[in-house]
């Protein structure tokens, strides 16, 4: 969501800015793909490296555990970044009102200052 906003700003600023943004995003994606999480290429490289060092592949149970853990990490990262983007758009601004109504306490927000 934030990337779409940046892309719009880059397009308005001109072709050079948009191409620079696209290059930065592509490099960022390539580097993130090399993180050693088993469902990413970095995880596959890590398993290949250990197979090369040990002379045999990791046990299936280890690979399965690493894959499940990697999926969980990716899902949590996805949820965190989505919530962060939604919060930046003000989607969760109604939450302090709910807490105030439920507890009767005054919750200080950025809008109160």
Short mmCIF file of N, CA and C in Angstrom, two decimals:
data_model
loop_
_atom_site.label_atom_id
_atom_site.label_comp_id
_atom_site.label_asym_id
_atom_site.label_seq_id
_atom_site.Cartn_x
_atom_site.Cartn_y
_atom_site.Cartn_z
N UNK A 1 0.82 -1.18 0.00
CA UNK A 1 0.00 0.00 0.00
C UNK A 1 0.86 1.24 0.00
N UNK A 2 1.88 1.26 0.83
CA UNK A 2 2.80 2.38 0.85
C UNK A 2 3.61 2.46 -0.42
N UNK A 3 3.89 1.30 -1.01
CA UNK A 3 4.66 1.27 -2.26
C UNK A 3 3.84 1.89 -3.38
N UNK A 4 2.54 1.65 -3.41
CA UNK A 4 1.69 2.24 -4.44
C UNK A 4 1.71 3.76 -4.33
N UNK A 5 1.66 4.27 -3.12
CA UNK A 5 1.72 5.72 -2.91
C UNK A 5 3.05 6.28 -3.40
N UNK A 6 4.15 5.59 -3.05
CA UNK A 6 5.47 6.03 -3.52
C UNK A 6 5.58 5.98 -5.04
N UNK A 7 5.01 4.94 -5.64
CA UNK A 7 5.06 4.82 -7.09
C UNK A 7 4.29 5.97 -7.74
N UNK A 8 3.17 6.34 -7.16
CA UNK A 8 2.41 7.48 -7.68
C UNK A 8 3.21 8.76 -7.59
N UNK A 9 3.88 8.97 -6.47
CA UNK A 9 4.71 10.16 -6.32
C UNK A 9 5.88 10.13 -7.30
N UNK A 10 6.47 8.95 -7.49
CA UNK A 10 7.57 8.83 -8.44
C UNK A 10 7.13 9.11 -9.86
N UNK A 11 5.93 8.67 -10.23
CA UNK A 11 5.41 8.91 -11.57
C UNK A 11 5.15 10.39 -11.79
N UNK A 12 4.64 11.06 -10.75
CA UNK A 12 4.40 12.50 -10.87
C UNK A 12 5.70 13.28 -10.96
N UNK A 13 6.75 12.78 -10.29
CA UNK A 13 8.03 13.48 -10.28
C UNK A 13 8.77 13.33 -11.60
N UNK A 14 8.45 12.31 -12.35
CA UNK A 14 9.10 12.14 -13.65
C UNK A 14 9.62 10.73 -13.85
N UNK A 15 9.99 10.44 -15.08
CA UNK A 15 10.43 9.10 -15.46
C UNK A 15 11.69 8.65 -14.76
N UNK A 16 12.66 9.57 -14.58
CA UNK A 16 13.91 9.19 -13.91
C UNK A 16 13.66 8.76 -12.47
N UNK A 17 12.80 9.49 -11.79
CA UNK A 17 12.49 9.15 -10.39
C UNK A 17 11.78 7.82 -10.31
N UNK A 18 10.84 7.59 -11.21
CA UNK A 18 10.10 6.32 -11.22
C UNK A 18 11.03 5.15 -11.52
N UNK A 19 11.94 5.31 -12.47
CA UNK A 19 12.89 4.24 -12.79
C UNK A 19 13.83 3.96 -11.61
N UNK A 20 14.25 5.02 -10.92
CA UNK A 20 15.10 4.84 -9.74
C UNK A 20 14.35 4.08 -8.65
N UNK A 21 13.09 4.44 -8.43
CA UNK A 21 12.28 3.74 -7.44
C UNK A 21 12.12 2.27 -7.82
N UNK A 22 11.86 2.00 -9.09
CA UNK A 22 11.72 0.61 -9.53
C UNK A 22 13.01 -0.17 -9.33
N UNK A 23 14.15 0.46 -9.60
CA UNK A 23 15.44 -0.21 -9.40
C UNK A 23 15.67 -0.51 -7.93
N UNK A 24 15.38 0.46 -7.06
CA UNK A 24 15.57 0.26 -5.62
C UNK A 24 14.67 -0.86 -5.12
N UNK A 25 13.42 -0.89 -5.56
CA UNK A 25 12.49 -1.95 -5.13
C UNK A 25 12.95 -3.31 -5.64
N UNK A 26 13.46 -3.37 -6.85
CA UNK A 26 13.94 -4.65 -7.41
C UNK A 26 15.15 -5.16 -6.64
N UNK A 27 16.07 -4.28 -6.33
CA UNK A 27 17.25 -4.67 -5.55
C UNK A 27 16.84 -5.12 -4.16
N UNK A 28 15.90 -4.39 -3.56
CA UNK A 28 15.41 -4.76 -2.23
C UNK A 28 14.76 -6.15 -2.25
N UNK A 29 13.97 -6.42 -3.25
CA UNK A 29 13.32 -7.73 -3.37
C UNK A 29 14.36 -8.83 -3.55
N UNK A 30 15.37 -8.57 -4.36
CA UNK A 30 16.42 -9.57 -4.58
C UNK A 30 17.17 -9.87 -3.28
N UNK A 31 17.48 -8.83 -2.52
CA UNK A 31 18.19 -9.03 -1.25
C UNK A 31 17.31 -9.75 -0.23
N UNK A 32 16.03 -9.40 -0.17
CA UNK A 32 15.12 -10.08 0.76
C UNK A 32 14.97 -11.55 0.39
N UNK A 33 15.02 -11.87 -0.89
CA UNK A 33 14.90 -13.25 -1.34
C UNK A 33 16.11 -14.09 -0.92
N UNK A 34 17.22 -13.43 -0.64
CA UNK A 34 18.43 -14.15 -0.22
C UNK A 34 18.52 -14.36 1.29
N UNK A 35 17.55 -13.86 2.04
CA UNK A 35 17.52 -14.09 3.48
C UNK A 35 17.40 -15.61 3.69
N UNK A 36 18.20 -16.16 4.61
CA UNK A 36 18.20 -17.63 4.77
C UNK A 36 16.97 -18.18 5.49
N UNK A 37 15.83 -18.01 4.88
CA UNK A 37 14.58 -18.62 5.34
C UNK A 37 14.25 -19.69 4.31
N UNK A 38 13.89 -20.86 4.78
CA UNK A 38 13.84 -22.03 3.89
C UNK A 38 12.90 -21.89 2.70
N UNK A 39 11.85 -21.10 2.79
CA UNK A 39 10.94 -20.97 1.65
C UNK A 39 11.45 -19.95 0.63
N UNK A 40 12.53 -19.26 0.93
CA UNK A 40 13.15 -18.32 0.00
C UNK A 40 14.39 -18.95 -0.61
N UNK A 41 14.94 -18.31 -1.63
CA UNK A 41 16.13 -18.85 -2.27
C UNK A 41 17.31 -18.92 -1.31
N UNK A 42 17.39 -17.98 -0.39
CA UNK A 42 18.48 -18.01 0.60
C UNK A 42 18.43 -19.27 1.44
N UNK A 43 17.24 -19.74 1.76
CA UNK A 43 17.11 -20.99 2.51
C UNK A 43 17.55 -22.18 1.68
N UNK A 44 17.21 -22.18 0.39
CA UNK A 44 17.65 -23.26 -0.49
C UNK A 44 19.18 -23.26 -0.60
N UNK A 45 19.77 -22.06 -0.72
CA UNK A 45 21.23 -21.96 -0.76
C UNK A 45 21.85 -22.49 0.53
N UNK A 46 21.22 -22.18 1.65
CA UNK A 46 21.73 -22.64 2.94
C UNK A 46 21.69 -24.17 3.04
N UNK A 47 20.59 -24.76 2.62
CA UNK A 47 20.49 -26.23 2.63
C UNK A 47 21.51 -26.85 1.68
N UNK A 48 21.70 -26.25 0.52
CA UNK A 48 22.71 -26.76 -0.43
C UNK A 48 24.11 -26.65 0.14
N UNK A 49 24.39 -25.55 0.84
CA UNK A 49 25.70 -25.36 1.46
C UNK A 49 25.95 -26.44 2.52
N UNK A 50 24.96 -26.66 3.39
CA UNK A 50 25.14 -27.69 4.42
C UNK A 50 25.26 -29.08 3.82
N UNK A 51 24.54 -29.33 2.73
CA UNK A 51 24.67 -30.62 2.06
C UNK A 51 26.08 -30.77 1.49
N UNK A 52 26.63 -29.69 0.94
CA UNK A 52 27.99 -29.72 0.39
C UNK A 52 29.00 -29.96 1.51
N UNK A 53 28.82 -29.29 2.67
CA UNK A 53 29.75 -29.45 3.80
C UNK A 53 29.65 -30.84 4.41
N UNK A 54 28.42 -31.31 4.66
CA UNK A 54 28.21 -32.59 5.32
C UNK A 54 28.34 -33.78 4.38
N UNK A 55 28.14 -33.54 3.09
CA UNK A 55 28.22 -34.64 2.14
C UNK A 55 26.91 -35.40 1.99
N UNK A 56 25.89 -34.96 2.67
CA UNK A 56 24.56 -35.58 2.54
C UNK A 56 23.50 -34.52 2.87
N UNK A 57 22.30 -34.69 2.35
CA UNK A 57 21.26 -33.69 2.60
C UNK A 57 20.77 -33.73 4.05
N UNK A 58 20.16 -32.65 4.46
CA UNK A 58 19.56 -32.60 5.79
C UNK A 58 18.40 -33.58 5.85
N UNK A 59 18.12 -34.13 7.01
CA UNK A 59 16.98 -35.05 7.13
C UNK A 59 15.67 -34.37 6.72
N UNK A 60 14.75 -35.17 6.21
CA UNK A 60 13.46 -34.63 5.77
C UNK A 60 12.74 -33.90 6.89
N UNK A 61 12.84 -34.42 8.09
CA UNK A 61 12.17 -33.79 9.24
C UNK A 61 12.74 -32.39 9.49
N UNK A 62 14.04 -32.22 9.36
CA UNK A 62 14.68 -30.92 9.54
C UNK A 62 14.24 -29.96 8.45
N UNK A 63 14.21 -30.42 7.22
CA UNK A 63 13.78 -29.58 6.11
C UNK A 63 12.31 -29.17 6.27
N UNK A 64 11.48 -30.12 6.72
CA UNK A 64 10.06 -29.83 6.93
C UNK A 64 9.89 -28.80 8.04
N UNK A 65 10.61 -28.96 9.13
CA UNK A 65 10.54 -28.01 10.25
C UNK A 65 10.99 -26.62 9.80
N UNK A 66 12.07 -26.56 9.05
CA UNK A 66 12.58 -25.27 8.57
C UNK A 66 11.60 -24.62 7.60
N UNK A 67 10.96 -25.41 6.76
CA UNK A 67 9.99 -24.86 5.82
C UNK A 67 8.78 -24.31 6.54
N UNK A 68 8.26 -25.06 7.51
CA UNK A 68 7.11 -24.58 8.28
C UNK A 68 7.46 -23.31 9.07
N UNK A 69 8.64 -23.29 9.65
CA UNK A 69 9.08 -22.09 10.38
C UNK A 69 9.25 -20.91 9.44
N UNK A 70 9.79 -21.16 8.26
CA UNK A 70 9.96 -20.10 7.27
C UNK A 70 8.64 -19.52 6.81
N UNK A 71 7.68 -20.39 6.59
CA UNK A 71 6.34 -19.93 6.19
C UNK A 71 5.74 -19.08 7.30
N UNK A 72 5.91 -19.52 8.55
CA UNK A 72 5.38 -18.75 9.68
C UNK A 72 6.04 -17.37 9.77
N UNK A 73 7.33 -17.31 9.57
CA UNK A 73 8.04 -16.02 9.61
C UNK A 73 7.55 -15.11 8.50
N UNK A 74 7.41 -15.65 7.29
CA UNK A 74 6.94 -14.85 6.16
C UNK A 74 5.52 -14.35 6.42
N UNK A 75 4.65 -15.21 6.96
CA UNK A 75 3.28 -14.80 7.25
C UNK A 75 3.25 -13.70 8.30
N UNK A 76 4.05 -13.83 9.36
CA UNK A 76 4.09 -12.80 10.39
C UNK A 76 4.63 -11.48 9.84
N UNK A 77 5.63 -11.56 9.00
CA UNK A 77 6.17 -10.35 8.37
C UNK A 77 5.13 -9.68 7.49
N UNK A 78 4.39 -10.49 6.74
CA UNK A 78 3.32 -9.98 5.89
C UNK A 78 2.24 -9.29 6.72
N UNK A 79 1.81 -9.93 7.81
CA UNK A 79 0.78 -9.34 8.66
C UNK A 79 1.27 -8.04 9.31
N UNK A 80 2.52 -8.04 9.77
CA UNK A 80 3.06 -6.84 10.40
C UNK A 80 3.13 -5.68 9.42
N UNK A 81 3.65 -5.92 8.23
CA UNK A 81 3.79 -4.83 7.27
C UNK A 81 2.43 -4.34 6.77
N UNK A 82 1.47 -5.25 6.63
CA UNK A 82 0.13 -4.84 6.23
C UNK A 82 -0.51 -3.99 7.31
N UNK A 83 -0.40 -4.41 8.58
CA UNK A 83 -0.96 -3.62 9.68
C UNK A 83 -0.27 -2.26 9.78
N UNK A 84 1.03 -2.23 9.56
CA UNK A 84 1.77 -0.96 9.60
C UNK A 84 1.28 -0.02 8.50
N UNK A 85 1.09 -0.54 7.29
CA UNK A 85 0.58 0.29 6.20
C UNK A 85 -0.84 0.77 6.47
N UNK A 86 -1.68 -0.11 6.98
CA UNK A 86 -3.06 0.28 7.29
C UNK A 86 -3.10 1.33 8.40
N UNK A 87 -2.23 1.20 9.39
CA UNK A 87 -2.16 2.19 10.46
C UNK A 87 -1.72 3.54 9.90
N UNK A 88 -0.81 3.53 8.95
CA UNK A 88 -0.37 4.77 8.32
C UNK A 88 -1.48 5.45 7.55
N UNK A 89 -2.44 4.68 7.07
CA UNK A 89 -3.59 5.23 6.36
C UNK A 89 -4.70 5.66 7.32
N UNK A 90 -4.53 5.38 8.62
CA UNK A 90 -5.52 5.78 9.62
C UNK A 90 -6.66 4.80 9.80
N UNK A 91 -6.50 3.58 9.32
CA UNK A 91 -7.58 2.58 9.42
C UNK A 91 -7.89 2.23 10.87
N UNK A 92 -6.88 2.27 11.74
CA UNK A 92 -7.09 1.86 13.13
C UNK A 92 -7.35 3.02 14.08
N UNK A 93 -7.63 4.21 13.55
CA UNK A 93 -7.86 5.37 14.41
C UNK A 93 -9.10 5.23 15.29
N UNK A 94 -10.00 4.35 14.94
CA UNK A 94 -11.21 4.16 15.73
C UNK A 94 -10.97 3.32 16.97
N UNK A 95 -9.83 2.64 17.08
CA UNK A 95 -9.55 1.78 18.23
C UNK A 95 -9.52 2.53 19.57
N UNK A 96 -8.89 3.71 19.67
CA UNK A 96 -8.91 4.41 20.97
C UNK A 96 -10.33 4.72 21.43
N UNK A 97 -11.23 5.00 20.50
CA UNK A 97 -12.62 5.27 20.88
C UNK A 97 -13.29 4.06 21.49
N UNK A 98 -12.99 2.89 21.00
CA UNK A 98 -13.56 1.65 21.56
C UNK A 98 -13.01 1.42 22.97
N UNK A 99 -11.70 1.60 23.15
CA UNK A 99 -11.11 1.41 24.47
C UNK A 99 -11.67 2.42 25.45
N UNK A 100 -11.88 3.65 25.02
CA UNK A 100 -12.42 4.68 25.90
C UNK A 100 -13.85 4.34 26.31
N UNK A 101 -14.65 3.86 25.37
CA UNK A 101 -16.02 3.51 25.67
C UNK A 101 -16.11 2.31 26.61
N UNK A 102 -15.19 1.37 26.45
CA UNK A 102 -15.23 0.16 27.27
C UNK A 102 -14.73 0.40 28.70
N UNK A 103 -13.73 1.26 28.87
CA UNK A 103 -13.12 1.45 30.18
C UNK A 103 -13.50 2.76 30.84
N UNK A 104 -13.96 3.71 30.06
CA UNK A 104 -14.27 5.03 30.61
C UNK A 104 -13.02 5.88 30.80
N UNK A 105 -11.86 5.35 30.45
CA UNK A 105 -10.61 6.09 30.61
C UNK A 105 -10.33 6.91 29.36
N UNK A 106 -9.57 7.97 29.55
CA UNK A 106 -9.19 8.81 28.42
C UNK A 106 -7.85 8.33 27.89
N UNK A 107 -7.82 7.98 26.63
CA UNK A 107 -6.59 7.52 25.99
C UNK A 107 -6.02 8.67 25.18
N UNK A 108 -4.76 8.99 25.43
CA UNK A 108 -4.11 10.09 24.72
C UNK A 108 -3.67 9.59 23.37
N UNK A 109 -4.05 10.31 22.34
CA UNK A 109 -3.61 9.98 20.98
C UNK A 109 -2.89 11.18 20.40
N UNK A 110 -2.33 11.01 19.24
CA UNK A 110 -1.63 12.10 18.57
C UNK A 110 -2.57 13.25 18.23
N UNK A 111 -3.84 12.97 18.04
CA UNK A 111 -4.79 14.01 17.69
C UNK A 111 -5.11 14.90 18.88
N UNK A 112 -4.85 14.42 20.12
CA UNK A 112 -5.15 15.20 21.32
C UNK A 112 -4.15 16.31 21.55
N UNK A 113 -3.03 16.28 20.84
CA UNK A 113 -1.98 17.30 21.07
C UNK A 113 -1.99 18.32 19.98
#
